[in-house]
Amino acid sequence: MAEIVILLAVKKIGNALANGAANKASAHFAKYGTQLLELQGSMNRVVRELRVMHDVLCQMDIRNRNNQVYEGWLEEVRKVAHVMEDMVDEYLYLVGREHDIGCCFYLKKGFRKPRSLLSLNQIAFKVKEIEKDLMHLSETKNRWVPMIINGDTSSSNYIVKRSQDLANISRSLDKEDLVGVDKNREKLGRWLAGDDLECSVIALLGMGGLGKTALAANVYRKEREKFHYHAWVSISQTYSREDVLRSIIKELFRDKVSVLSNIAAMDITCLEETLKKFLEEHKCLIILDDVWTPEAFNDLSRALIHNDMGSRLVITTREGVVAALASRGRILTLEALPEDKAWDLFCKKAFPRDRNHECPAELRPLSEEIVNKCKGLPLVIVLVGSLLHVRDKTMEEWRRINVQLNWELINNSSLDHIRNVLNLSFIYLPTPLKSCFLYCSLFPEDYLFKRKQLVRLWIAEGFIEERGESTLEEVAEGYLKELIDRNMLQLVERNGFGRMKKFRMHDILRELAVDLCHKNCFGVTREANCGGYVEMDGRRLVLHKLNKDIQQSFSSIHRLRTIVTLDNNMPSFTLLLLLCKESRYMTVLELRGLPIKTIPEAIGDLFNLRHLGLRNSKVKMLLRSIEKLSNLLTLDLFASGIHDLPSGIVKLKKLRHLFVEKVIDPYWKGFQCSSGMYIPNGLGKLTNLQTLQALEAQDDSLRHLGELRQLRSLRLLNVKQMHCGRIGESLLQMRCL
């Protein structure tokens, strides 16, 4: 994990050194130019040391992860890398990052004050201290940290055992991954299609990783059309009864617009009555996926009427006490795959492009050993097979994986071996993908990610590396595809062009990643029924569901780089003003759906801000200080209360994604349910724009539209016939559209 922090620090230092800020500063302030050059020299030495550290850590034998002394040393490395990131941000704040405008605004504002010069001296002193700390850490490693290469590993513990109370470990395998389930699939299909008119409850029971959800989903897709209505709902350990009932109603009433428009206003009693009345009259198939306790099932079963229409209720669970609630003779217990089926599944994942998924003869003995260690669990087989698919097909590489996997399975209990293999999959991720993967874990269980939204956040966080002539968005989409191919994320839906659209993170993977996030100060989450004071030491904070405002109490608010809110029912967000004043290195502010009506003027001081999301908020005005956010990449004002943009919006030359569509009718019942926004003079200056939604068609704006040649997505509203000629000419300039 230390390599993640180091890589981010290295990239940030590289940006600072590439800008030539010291040369620009020397021209204006010759007296202090030498200090700036000396500081950059120190930063150069630090970045060289960090690069070497990063490369060494990435090459370390996996079994060193067991070493307690080694882990302690890594923790110190992480601390130094975080301090260095703070210093680089401080430096960037003082001298600016812009090639075009140089340091004008920031140097003029900062260097006239002795306090700012003191800050520069403090930065220089801190960077010198970091140099010494890195040298000391290198010496400490050589003296005290034993490195395991090919030696004995019996005295070490590769995986620190975590709590066995894992959440939601069901896994939806792709159709081609469903191996050895024919009998269970036939039996489940027969139970669903039976002539019994009484509503029966069917339970799929088995330990995590056996493919309960995959089997249920496969049969559900095949049999659901035989029912009048059908619904699939995931239940988590911290489920909300009201949310689950609302989800079931949305699925069952998907074609009844009048009911759907009223769901948000229903209380739990009304939800129950609505659902009961509907189920009394129809034959329905309902899947409750991943039920953990009898109480959870009982909470919901009161609304799930047992009629005589032939309805079926299917639950998947790992708990025998939950399965015992099924109808007599309707428990389907999943078992591990037999050897031949386990081998077939492994070959499909490890050799997907080979003819008939055939394993090379020289690798077969080692492959058979690896499959045997997977204990017939589809979860383990799929992940190990996917891991080997991207490794060199050599006996040396196969033998190394086999030895390490064997060590894991022998030294951990049977309940831990799935998690150990997941750790193995995580450790082998390239460093940039590790950051992207951990970032997903900060969102709630079963959170449905959307590709474009997540890609924009990853880019804003600085996780994405430039690759040739590809855009950052294209590189990020490649990262996403790789995480899905490695089975670290689950593809849920493709769009009409076949591109990835929606996906989820598997719950057991999320549990692993959340633990890593907390230990390494990568980020923290704030869960339901919590509010009030927050004590945290992470760089990122994602707020899930809160019934209270977050008060102004952070142990390290100045270190925060990211705030994401996911709950539009939060009564207020008084923390925003404090964030703008104290967290001046904020990178991502995603405040969609919040009831806030204003944003502070001080938001313009967030020099590093790259993503500002106010979608569906009640903010009514965008302040002029927004023009100072020279690093902003995404500005999302969709369906907010903002109706006009300040003229300075065209100064945001790095802006890549601009969402300014105004929603007139949130229920989309009429023809004109939304309108665009007028962009002031200077639209042609936003030459990095890739997304513009939606522009109100007016002569002034359309005159410069053709200059936006990087546009991939354009939405124009209120287009009149007289506009079409100019629009056509502009579109011809947009080769990337």
XYZ file of C-alpha atoms in Angstrom:
737
model
C 0.000 0.000 0.000
C 2.879 2.418 0.607
C 3.606 2.340 -3.126
C 0.203 3.990 -3.764
C 1.010 6.987 -1.577
C 4.531 7.214 -2.994
C 3.337 7.158 -6.605
C 0.836 9.954 -5.998
C 3.540 12.047 -4.305
C 5.984 11.391 -7.152
C 3.420 12.469 -9.760
C 2.600 15.622 -7.837
C 6.259 16.564 -7.418
C 6.765 15.952 -11.122
C 3.973 18.411 -11.904
C 5.501 21.007 -9.613
C 8.975 20.694 -11.122
C 7.717 20.636 -14.716
C 6.045 23.994 -14.456
C 9.236 26.037 -14.256
C 7.693 28.138 -11.517
C 11.089 28.949 -10.014
C 12.287 30.585 -13.258
C 9.149 32.705 -13.449
C 9.488 33.673 -9.793
C 13.146 34.668 -10.249
C 12.194 37.114 -12.982
C 9.812 38.947 -10.639
C 11.609 38.407 -7.325
C 15.326 38.060 -7.905
C 15.956 38.222 -4.172
C 14.046 35.012 -3.550
C 14.756 33.183 -6.791
C 17.752 31.369 -5.283
C 15.630 30.016 -2.460
C 13.090 28.725 -4.938
C 15.806 27.004 -6.979
C 17.288 25.411 -3.864
C 13.863 24.173 -2.874
C 13.352 22.626 -6.286
C 16.744 20.980 -6.002
C 15.688 19.358 -2.737
C 12.429 18.255 -4.300
C 14.345 16.688 -7.180
C 16.432 14.634 -4.771
C 13.349 13.560 -2.830
C 11.482 12.485 -5.954
C 14.464 10.397 -7.113
C 14.549 8.607 -3.768
C 10.794 8.047 -3.786
C 10.862 6.649 -7.334
C 13.459 4.083 -6.342
C 11.466 3.205 -3.214
C 8.322 2.751 -5.303
C 10.042 0.462 -7.783
C 11.615 -1.617 -5.000
C 8.294 -2.026 -3.176
C 6.560 -3.148 -6.368
C 9.203 -5.847 -6.873
C 9.209 -7.128 -3.297
C 8.374 -10.802 -2.915
C 4.770 -11.154 -1.802
C 5.732 -13.114 1.311
C 7.382 -10.032 2.809
C 3.849 -8.841 3.459
C 3.864 -11.165 6.493
C 6.737 -9.445 8.140
C 5.649 -7.311 11.095
C 8.895 -5.339 11.101
C 8.526 -4.723 7.377
C 4.940 -3.512 7.836
C 6.093 -1.097 10.535
C 8.759 0.270 8.225
C 6.160 0.721 5.453
C 3.996 2.742 7.819
C 6.851 5.187 8.361
C 7.385 5.436 4.602
C 3.695 6.265 4.142
C 3.881 9.029 6.742
C 6.858 10.656 5.035
C 5.157 10.434 1.616
C 2.032 12.101 3.021
C 4.068 14.930 4.529
C 5.812 15.391 1.196
C 2.453 15.604 -0.566
C 1.414 18.321 1.892
C 4.580 20.274 1.176
C 4.146 20.024 -2.594
C 0.584 21.293 -2.273
C 1.861 24.166 -0.133
C 4.486 24.944 -2.750
C 1.964 24.836 -5.590
C -0.340 27.111 -3.666
C 2.379 29.723 -3.256
C 3.951 29.776 -6.704
C 1.082 28.561 -8.909
C 1.001 25.902 -11.592
C -0.078 27.714 -14.749
C 2.271 27.766 -17.736
C 0.380 30.573 -19.423
C -0.249 33.010 -16.582
C 2.832 31.964 -14.645
C 2.711 32.886 -11.004
C 1.160 36.308 -11.436
C -1.865 36.081 -9.196
C -0.404 33.790 -6.572
C 3.044 35.357 -6.361
C 1.674 38.873 -6.218
C -0.746 37.867 -3.528
C 1.689 35.752 -1.554
C 5.147 37.290 -1.733
C 4.105 40.761 -0.676
C 3.414 39.381 2.772
C 6.298 38.347 5.069
C 4.076 35.532 6.286
C 4.183 33.943 2.833
C 7.967 34.148 2.685
C 8.040 32.467 6.052
C 5.853 29.764 4.566
C 8.382 29.313 1.762
C 11.165 28.969 4.331
C 9.065 26.464 6.234
C 8.504 24.421 3.087
C 12.221 24.421 2.316
C 13.009 23.345 5.875
C 10.396 20.581 5.780
C 11.655 19.233 2.456
C 15.204 19.140 3.849
C 13.868 17.191 6.836
C 12.091 14.800 4.483
C 15.393 14.199 2.679
C 16.973 13.240 6.001
C 13.985 11.059 6.940
C 14.221 9.134 3.676
C 17.940 8.528 4.164
C 17.257 7.344 7.713
C 14.485 5.011 6.497
C 16.818 3.508 3.913
C 19.451 2.869 6.572
C 16.846 1.447 8.952
C 15.604 -0.989 6.316
C 19.117 -2.257 5.671
C 19.800 -2.688 9.395
C 16.562 -4.059 10.782
C 14.082 -5.109 8.108
C 14.730 -8.686 6.938
C 13.786 -9.284 3.314
C 12.447 -12.718 2.422
C 13.430 -13.786 -1.070
C 13.707 -17.550 -1.257
C 14.173 -18.325 2.397
C 12.010 -20.003 5.008
C 8.610 -18.396 5.592
C 7.224 -20.653 8.303
C 7.615 -18.076 11.057
C 5.783 -15.299 9.279
C 2.130 -14.530 8.859
C 1.324 -13.494 5.311
C -2.134 -12.135 5.976
C -3.063 -10.407 9.215
C -6.333 -12.069 10.102
C -9.295 -9.750 9.857
C -12.730 -10.102 11.341
C -14.756 -13.031 10.027
C -17.886 -10.917 10.117
C -17.701 -10.122 6.394
C -20.553 -8.488 4.564
C -22.325 -9.645 1.437
C -19.982 -12.148 -0.201
C -22.253 -13.281 -2.986
C -20.761 -13.099 -6.440
C -22.427 -12.815 -9.814
C -20.364 -14.819 -12.293
C -20.677 -14.305 -16.033
C -22.800 -16.835 -17.894
C -19.750 -18.653 -19.267
C -18.407 -19.012 -15.745
C -21.395 -21.077 -14.595
C -19.741 -24.449 -14.530
C -21.101 -27.469 -12.697
C -24.461 -25.906 -11.832
C -26.710 -27.769 -14.280
C -28.451 -29.909 -11.648
C -29.015 -27.009 -9.275
C -30.205 -24.820 -12.129
C -32.682 -27.453 -13.251
C -33.962 -27.998 -9.710
C -34.384 -24.275 -9.023
C -36.150 -23.790 -12.341
C -38.480 -26.673 -11.535
C -39.347 -25.185 -8.122
C -40.111 -21.822 -9.704
C -42.276 -23.308 -12.454
C -44.168 -25.750 -10.231
C -47.970 -25.966 -10.245
C -48.203 -25.156 -6.534
C -50.351 -22.016 -6.252
C -49.277 -21.308 -2.696
C -46.526 -18.731 -2.441
C -43.358 -20.678 -1.648
C -40.088 -19.411 -0.195
C -36.937 -20.900 -1.719
C -33.503 -20.543 -0.117
C -30.088 -20.891 -1.758
C -27.626 -21.723 1.004
C -23.851 -21.895 0.921
C -20.625 -20.309 2.069
C -19.245 -17.257 0.365
C -17.830 -17.775 -3.078
C -19.984 -20.736 -4.132
C -22.001 -18.761 -6.675
C -25.403 -18.454 -5.002
C -26.131 -15.112 -6.597
C -24.813 -16.272 -9.981
C -27.148 -19.276 -9.973
C -30.143 -17.249 -8.812
C -29.487 -14.551 -11.429
C -29.169 -17.071 -14.245
C -32.448 -18.793 -13.405
C -34.144 -15.454 -12.705
C -33.350 -14.187 -16.197
C -34.728 -17.374 -17.724
C -37.891 -17.782 -15.640
C -39.021 -14.249 -14.816
C -41.142 -13.841 -17.948
C -43.397 -16.638 -16.675
C -44.537 -14.312 -13.879
C -46.728 -11.233 -14.169
C -44.130 -9.102 -12.389
C -40.667 -9.632 -11.003
C -38.139 -7.843 -8.778
C -34.545 -8.345 -7.633
C -33.318 -6.584 -4.493
C -29.989 -6.841 -2.650
C -30.105 -6.918 1.162
C -27.004 -5.857 3.110
C -26.087 -6.155 6.771
C -26.988 -2.529 7.338
C -30.064 -2.578 5.146
C -32.889 -0.089 5.505
C -36.319 -1.700 5.521
C -37.827 1.389 3.978
C -35.237 1.490 1.202
C -35.731 -2.197 0.391
C -39.519 -1.851 0.200
C -39.117 1.185 -2.006
C -36.740 -0.728 -4.286
C -39.159 -3.649 -4.611
C -42.007 -1.302 -5.504
C -39.868 0.478 -8.105
C -39.096 -2.833 -9.784
C -42.662 -4.151 -9.680
C -44.216 -0.841 -10.750
C -41.605 0.008 -13.380
C -44.341 0.577 -15.978
C -46.684 2.560 -13.709
C -45.474 6.158 -13.845
C -48.203 7.475 -11.558
C -47.091 5.207 -8.709
C -43.378 5.780 -9.265
C -43.765 9.542 -9.036
C -45.274 9.194 -5.564
C -42.839 6.664 -4.076
C -40.454 9.237 -2.636
C -43.224 10.769 -0.527
C -44.483 7.469 0.919
C -43.750 6.573 4.529
C -43.029 2.988 5.488
C -46.668 2.187 6.321
C -47.817 3.422 2.934
C -45.044 1.450 1.238
C -46.142 -1.750 2.970
C -49.804 -1.250 2.112
C -49.024 -0.438 -1.508
C -46.887 -3.563 -1.839
C -49.383 -5.832 -0.058
C -52.289 -4.705 -2.214
C -50.287 -5.270 -5.387
C -49.003 -8.722 -4.407
C -52.491 -9.930 -3.481
C -53.569 -9.649 -7.092
C -50.552 -10.771 -9.115
C -48.203 -13.687 -9.630
C -44.756 -12.328 -8.782
C -41.172 -13.508 -8.569
C -39.065 -11.682 -5.979
C -35.390 -12.326 -5.246
C -33.938 -11.133 -1.922
C -30.230 -11.462 -2.483
C -27.758 -11.843 0.388
C -29.985 -12.009 3.485
C -27.904 -12.181 6.664
C -30.345 -12.534 9.572
C -33.806 -13.997 10.238
C -34.804 -10.569 11.544
C -34.079 -9.007 8.167
C -36.258 -11.571 6.415
C -39.059 -11.233 8.966
C -38.980 -7.447 8.667
C -39.717 -7.738 4.966
C -41.957 -10.806 4.911
C -44.803 -8.886 6.583
C -45.241 -6.966 3.352
C -44.671 -9.955 1.074
C -48.177 -11.458 1.088
C -48.580 -15.226 0.688
C -51.328 -15.319 -1.947
C -52.608 -18.236 -3.995
C -51.406 -16.901 -7.312
C -48.276 -19.058 -7.586
C -45.833 -16.363 -6.512
C -42.248 -17.287 -5.552
C -39.807 -15.670 -3.130
C -36.137 -16.643 -3.439
C -33.519 -15.732 -0.832
C -29.782 -16.272 -1.048
C -27.874 -16.566 2.208
C -24.816 -18.033 3.876
C -26.662 -18.507 7.178
C -28.461 -21.753 7.966
C -30.882 -20.023 10.337
C -32.055 -17.828 7.482
C -32.401 -20.754 5.081
C -34.521 -22.539 7.707
C -37.261 -19.971 6.997
C -37.819 -21.472 3.541
C -40.810 -23.617 2.691
C -40.551 -27.341 3.435
C -38.158 -29.080 1.053
C -37.180 -25.814 -0.648
C -33.600 -25.359 0.584
C -30.978 -25.709 -2.140
C -27.542 -26.190 -0.589
C -24.634 -25.412 -2.891
C -21.485 -27.506 -2.684
C -17.930 -27.007 -3.908
C -17.234 -27.910 -7.520
C -15.929 -31.413 -8.278
C -12.398 -31.625 -9.649
C -13.355 -31.881 -13.316
C -15.717 -28.900 -13.181
C -13.221 -26.861 -11.179
C -10.615 -27.589 -13.869
C -12.977 -26.507 -16.653
C -13.739 -23.223 -14.897
C -10.071 -22.531 -14.209
C -9.076 -23.078 -17.840
C -11.832 -20.757 -19.055
C -10.390 -17.945 -16.970
C -6.660 -18.681 -17.270
C -6.650 -19.445 -21.026
C -9.655 -17.586 -22.466
C -8.070 -16.994 -25.869
C -6.630 -20.471 -26.430
C -8.429 -23.022 -28.553
C -10.967 -24.841 -26.390
C -9.390 -23.074 -23.379
C -6.682 -25.720 -23.419
C -3.907 -25.624 -20.842
C -0.359 -25.989 -22.272
C 1.017 -29.444 -21.485
C 4.089 -28.133 -19.639
C 1.892 -26.060 -17.288
C -0.701 -28.733 -16.583
C 0.902 -30.315 -13.462
C 1.355 -26.917 -11.788
C -2.094 -25.788 -12.902
C -3.685 -28.891 -11.397
C -1.922 -28.187 -8.117
C -3.217 -24.603 -8.136
C -6.787 -25.733 -8.892
C -6.661 -28.283 -6.074
C -5.705 -25.548 -3.634
C -8.778 -23.548 -4.646
C -10.946 -26.141 -2.841
C -13.604 -26.131 -5.535
C -14.790 -22.582 -4.750
C -15.805 -20.655 -7.898
C -14.820 -17.341 -6.296
C -11.256 -18.509 -5.721
C -10.982 -20.324 -9.047
C -12.183 -17.343 -11.081
C -9.850 -14.881 -9.350
C -6.779 -17.120 -9.488
C -7.492 -18.018 -13.104
C -7.893 -14.340 -14.005
C -4.655 -13.551 -12.177
C -2.746 -16.205 -14.125
C -4.284 -15.050 -17.394
C -2.311 -11.791 -17.194
C 0.915 -13.421 -15.983
C 3.689 -14.883 -18.166
C 2.848 -18.408 -19.299
C 6.152 -19.834 -18.020
C 6.859 -22.623 -15.551
C 8.917 -20.256 -13.402
C 6.040 -17.782 -13.032
C 3.492 -20.584 -12.535
C 5.716 -22.214 -9.903
C 6.126 -18.919 -8.037
C 2.363 -18.326 -7.919
C 1.797 -21.910 -6.867
C 4.269 -21.674 -3.992
C 2.817 -18.414 -2.723
C -0.766 -19.589 -3.011
C 0.078 -22.815 -1.252
C 1.678 -20.900 1.596
C -1.468 -18.818 1.976
C -3.870 -21.715 2.090
C -1.772 -23.807 4.473
C -1.261 -21.037 7.016
C -4.820 -19.739 7.194
C -8.094 -21.309 8.275
C -10.660 -22.434 5.732
C -12.804 -19.369 6.420
C -9.912 -17.061 5.626
C -8.572 -18.551 2.402
C -10.989 -16.639 0.133
C -9.840 -13.348 1.607
C -6.225 -14.373 1.220
C -6.643 -14.994 -2.488
C -8.381 -11.636 -2.805
C -5.364 -10.061 -1.111
C -3.193 -11.832 -3.642
C -5.274 -10.384 -6.490
C -5.061 -6.897 -4.986
C -1.311 -7.020 -4.417
C -0.704 -7.910 -8.059
C -2.646 -4.922 -9.339
C -0.496 -2.188 -10.908
C -0.117 0.718 -8.503
C -2.489 3.107 -10.353
C -5.204 0.417 -10.420
C -4.837 -0.095 -6.676
C -5.798 3.530 -6.073
C -8.806 3.218 -8.395
C -9.898 -0.018 -6.721
C -9.605 1.372 -3.193
C -11.501 4.476 -4.231
C -14.514 2.350 -5.201
C -14.575 0.799 -1.735
C -15.369 4.180 -0.172
C -18.855 3.968 -1.675
C -21.635 1.900 -0.036
C -22.244 -1.819 -0.431
C -23.936 -2.684 -3.741
C -23.398 0.874 -4.993
C -24.101 1.018 -8.725
C -21.235 2.900 -10.352
C -21.621 4.691 -13.658
C -18.608 4.601 -15.925
C -18.380 8.261 -16.930
C -18.992 9.574 -13.423
C -16.329 7.362 -11.846
C -13.820 8.087 -14.611
C -14.153 11.828 -13.974
C -13.543 11.320 -10.251
C -10.493 9.115 -10.847
C -8.982 11.758 -13.137
C -9.654 14.534 -10.637
C -7.935 12.509 -7.913
C -4.818 12.199 -10.058
C -4.941 8.396 -10.316
C -4.716 8.265 -14.108
C -1.377 8.303 -15.917
C -0.914 9.783 -19.364
C -0.361 7.179 -22.072
C 0.770 8.389 -25.466
C -1.920 10.284 -27.345
C -4.821 8.723 -25.434
C -6.954 11.077 -23.383
C -7.027 10.603 -19.622
C -10.635 9.461 -20.011
C -9.604 6.731 -22.450
C -6.810 5.573 -20.139
C -9.222 5.538 -17.184
C -11.697 3.447 -19.141
C -8.847 1.019 -19.813
C -8.197 0.840 -16.064
C -11.865 0.090 -15.508
C -11.901 -2.663 -18.097
C -8.817 -4.223 -16.534
C -10.388 -4.208 -13.068
C -13.451 -5.942 -14.521
C -11.323 -8.453 -16.434
C -9.488 -9.233 -13.196
C -12.848 -9.743 -11.462
C -12.160 -6.939 -9.024
C -15.284 -5.135 -10.267
C -18.454 -6.661 -11.677
C -19.940 -5.482 -14.957
C -23.698 -5.009 -14.583
C -24.802 -3.347 -17.808
C -23.519 -2.267 -21.211
C -24.913 0.614 -23.221
C -26.351 0.399 -26.710
C -22.852 0.640 -28.212
C -21.568 -2.286 -26.147
C -19.465 -0.116 -23.854
C -19.350 -0.612 -20.107
C -22.088 1.424 -18.448
C -22.808 0.246 -14.915
C -20.945 -1.995 -12.498
C -20.568 -2.924 -8.862
C -17.830 -3.800 -6.427
C -18.126 -7.177 -4.802
C -18.851 -6.892 -1.103
C -16.060 -9.116 0.153
C -13.606 -7.221 -2.017
C -14.990 -3.984 -0.640
C -14.527 -5.260 2.924
C -10.878 -5.967 2.173
C -10.350 -2.600 0.520
C -12.079 -0.558 3.263
C -9.714 -2.096 5.787
C -6.741 -1.109 3.639
C -8.114 2.422 3.200
C -8.397 2.949 6.945
C -4.977 1.539 7.747
C -3.250 3.662 5.146
C -5.153 6.943 5.560
C -6.366 6.613 1.965
C -9.924 7.510 2.912
C -12.798 6.895 5.305
C -16.556 6.491 5.033
C -19.351 7.801 7.193
C -22.208 5.359 7.603
C -25.924 5.542 8.381
C -27.376 6.916 11.603
C -24.194 8.798 12.319
C -23.763 12.507 12.464
C -22.331 15.038 14.804
C -18.591 15.038 15.255
C -16.129 13.369 12.941
C -12.659 12.359 13.996
C -10.670 11.039 11.081
C -7.198 10.870 9.635
C -7.880 10.134 5.985
C -7.330 12.071 2.802
C -10.825 11.332 1.495
C -14.240 11.294 3.159
C -17.346 9.766 1.566
C -20.601 10.421 3.429
C -23.176 7.691 2.879
C -26.440 8.219 4.757
C -26.605 10.768 7.524
C -29.598 11.934 9.517
C -27.595 14.707 11.187
C -25.326 17.441 9.990
C -21.585 16.879 10.213
C -20.293 19.259 12.842
C -17.096 21.226 12.612
C -14.773 18.793 14.339
C -12.005 17.176 12.327
C -8.734 16.115 13.826
C -6.982 16.898 10.552
C -9.366 18.840 8.343
C -6.479 20.567 6.572
C -5.393 17.202 5.170
C -8.706 16.477 3.463
C -8.467 16.283 -0.312
C -11.901 14.853 -1.124
C -15.471 15.147 0.134
C -18.222 13.114 -1.551
C -21.812 13.147 -0.281
C -24.279 10.473 -1.350
C -27.287 11.327 0.811
C -29.652 14.023 -0.428
C -31.668 13.792 2.807
C -28.962 15.367 4.959
C -30.658 18.338 6.654
C -27.731 20.732 6.124
C -24.008 20.875 5.495
C -22.525 23.563 7.700
C -19.082 22.069 7.242
C -18.734 23.555 3.743
C -17.595 27.005 4.921
C -14.959 25.475 7.196
C -13.747 23.227 4.369
C -13.303 26.188 2.054
C -11.268 28.025 4.690
C -9.220 25.215 6.208
C -8.913 22.550 3.488
C -7.393 24.760 0.851
C -5.816 21.806 -0.958
C -9.219 20.227 -1.615
C -9.256 18.315 -4.901
C -12.800 16.911 -5.146
C -16.019 18.450 -3.817
C -18.932 16.252 -4.876
C -22.013 17.662 -3.119
C -24.792 16.382 -5.349
C -28.289 16.460 -3.977
C -27.488 18.473 -0.862
C -30.087 21.034 0.268
C -27.468 23.786 0.397
C -28.579 27.074 -1.200
C -25.274 28.939 -1.316
C -21.606 28.183 -1.632
C -19.016 30.361 0.137
C -17.038 33.014 -1.682
C -13.967 31.306 -0.237
C -14.452 28.389 -2.619
C -12.336 30.387 -5.058
C -9.343 29.872 -2.744
C -9.354 26.104 -3.343
C -6.475 26.300 -5.784
C -6.199 22.539 -6.269
C -9.911 21.909 -6.848
C -10.380 19.755 -9.935
C -13.952 18.542 -9.493
C -16.960 20.525 -8.270
C -20.307 18.729 -8.271
C -23.496 20.557 -7.337
C -25.899 18.363 -9.321
C -29.468 18.385 -7.976
C -28.489 20.826 -5.235
C -30.457 23.956 -4.363
C -27.563 26.331 -4.985
C -28.966 29.330 -6.872
C -25.893 31.314 -7.826
C -22.336 30.586 -8.877
C -20.067 33.247 -7.394
C -17.493 35.174 -9.398
C -14.689 33.643 -7.335
C -15.237 30.441 -9.310
C -13.015 31.925 -12.019
C -9.982 31.460 -9.743
C -10.319 27.651 -9.890
C -7.765 27.397 -12.671
C -7.263 23.635 -12.223
C -10.956 22.722 -12.432
C -11.628 19.791 -14.777
C -15.316 19.059 -14.073
C -18.103 21.466 -13.172
C -21.443 19.716 -12.693
C -24.434 22.031 -12.190
C -27.061 19.735 -13.725
C -30.543 20.313 -12.270
C -29.221 22.729 -9.653
C -30.882 26.051 -8.894
C -28.286 27.956 -10.935
C -29.705 29.700 -14.012
C -26.821 31.951 -15.050
C -23.078 31.497 -15.328
C -20.600 34.232 -14.357
C -18.587 35.708 -17.221
C -15.369 34.384 -15.654
C -16.387 30.804 -16.411
C -14.458 31.053 -19.690
C -11.217 31.548 -17.722
C -11.307 27.893 -16.614
C -9.123 26.765 -19.482
C -8.508 23.260 -18.119
C -12.237 22.496 -17.925
C -13.031 19.166 -19.598
C -16.623 18.456 -18.545
C -19.327 21.099 -18.105
C -22.871 20.126 -17.111
C -25.230 23.109 -16.957
C -28.591 21.702 -18.051
C -31.587 23.177 -16.212
C -34.448 20.784 -15.451
C -37.909 22.281 -15.885
C -39.966 19.129 -15.291
C -38.210 16.519 -13.093
C -40.774 13.878 -14.105
C -40.024 14.355 -17.828
C -43.695 14.263 -18.788
C -43.693 16.975 -21.430
C -41.737 17.607 -24.614
C -39.619 20.431 -23.219
C -38.550 19.185 -19.791
C -35.186 20.938 -19.683
C -33.355 23.951 -21.025
C -29.753 24.834 -21.669
C -27.668 27.632 -20.246
C -26.200 30.600 -22.039
C -22.392 30.691 -22.084
C -20.984 34.237 -21.940
C -18.605 35.606 -24.564
C -15.415 33.587 -24.782
C -16.816 30.067 -25.153
C -14.073 29.355 -27.678
C -11.444 29.681 -24.935
C -12.606 26.412 -23.345
C -10.662 24.374 -25.869
C -10.198 21.366 -23.557
C -13.941 20.747 -23.209
C -14.937 17.165 -23.942
C -18.475 17.359 -22.547
C -20.887 20.282 -22.881
C -24.443 19.653 -21.660
C -26.484 21.627 -22.351
C -25.903 24.788 -24.329
C -28.821 27.084 -25.104
C -28.663 27.750 -28.830
C -27.969 31.477 -29.273
C -26.003 33.316 -31.926
C -23.231 34.499 -29.594
C -22.488 31.018 -28.269
C -22.865 29.208 -31.568
C -20.405 31.573 -33.235
C -17.523 29.991 -31.284
C -18.852 26.445 -31.015
C -16.595 25.123 -33.770
C -13.509 26.047 -31.742
C -14.323 23.307 -29.211
C -12.638 20.574 -31.220
C -12.089 18.161 -28.343
C -15.815 17.701 -27.701
C -16.981 14.101 -27.343
C -20.482 14.853 -26.074
C -22.562 17.911 -26.988
C -26.142 18.697 -26.088
C -27.856 21.732 -27.688
C -31.325 22.872 -26.675
C -33.847 25.308 -28.130
C -32.374 24.965 -31.610
C -34.156 26.962 -34.298
C -34.022 26.540 -38.041
C -31.874 29.641 -38.461
C -29.184 28.044 -36.259
C -28.774 24.853 -38.270
C -26.292 26.134 -40.849
C -23.838 27.405 -38.243
C -24.275 24.289 -36.098
C -23.548 22.084 -39.108
C -20.337 23.991 -39.832
C -19.276 23.647 -36.196
C -19.947 19.921 -36.062
C -17.623 19.384 -39.019
C -14.780 20.720 -36.837
C -15.470 18.237 -34.020
C -13.569 15.166 -35.137
C -13.833 13.542 -31.715
C -17.605 13.934 -31.314
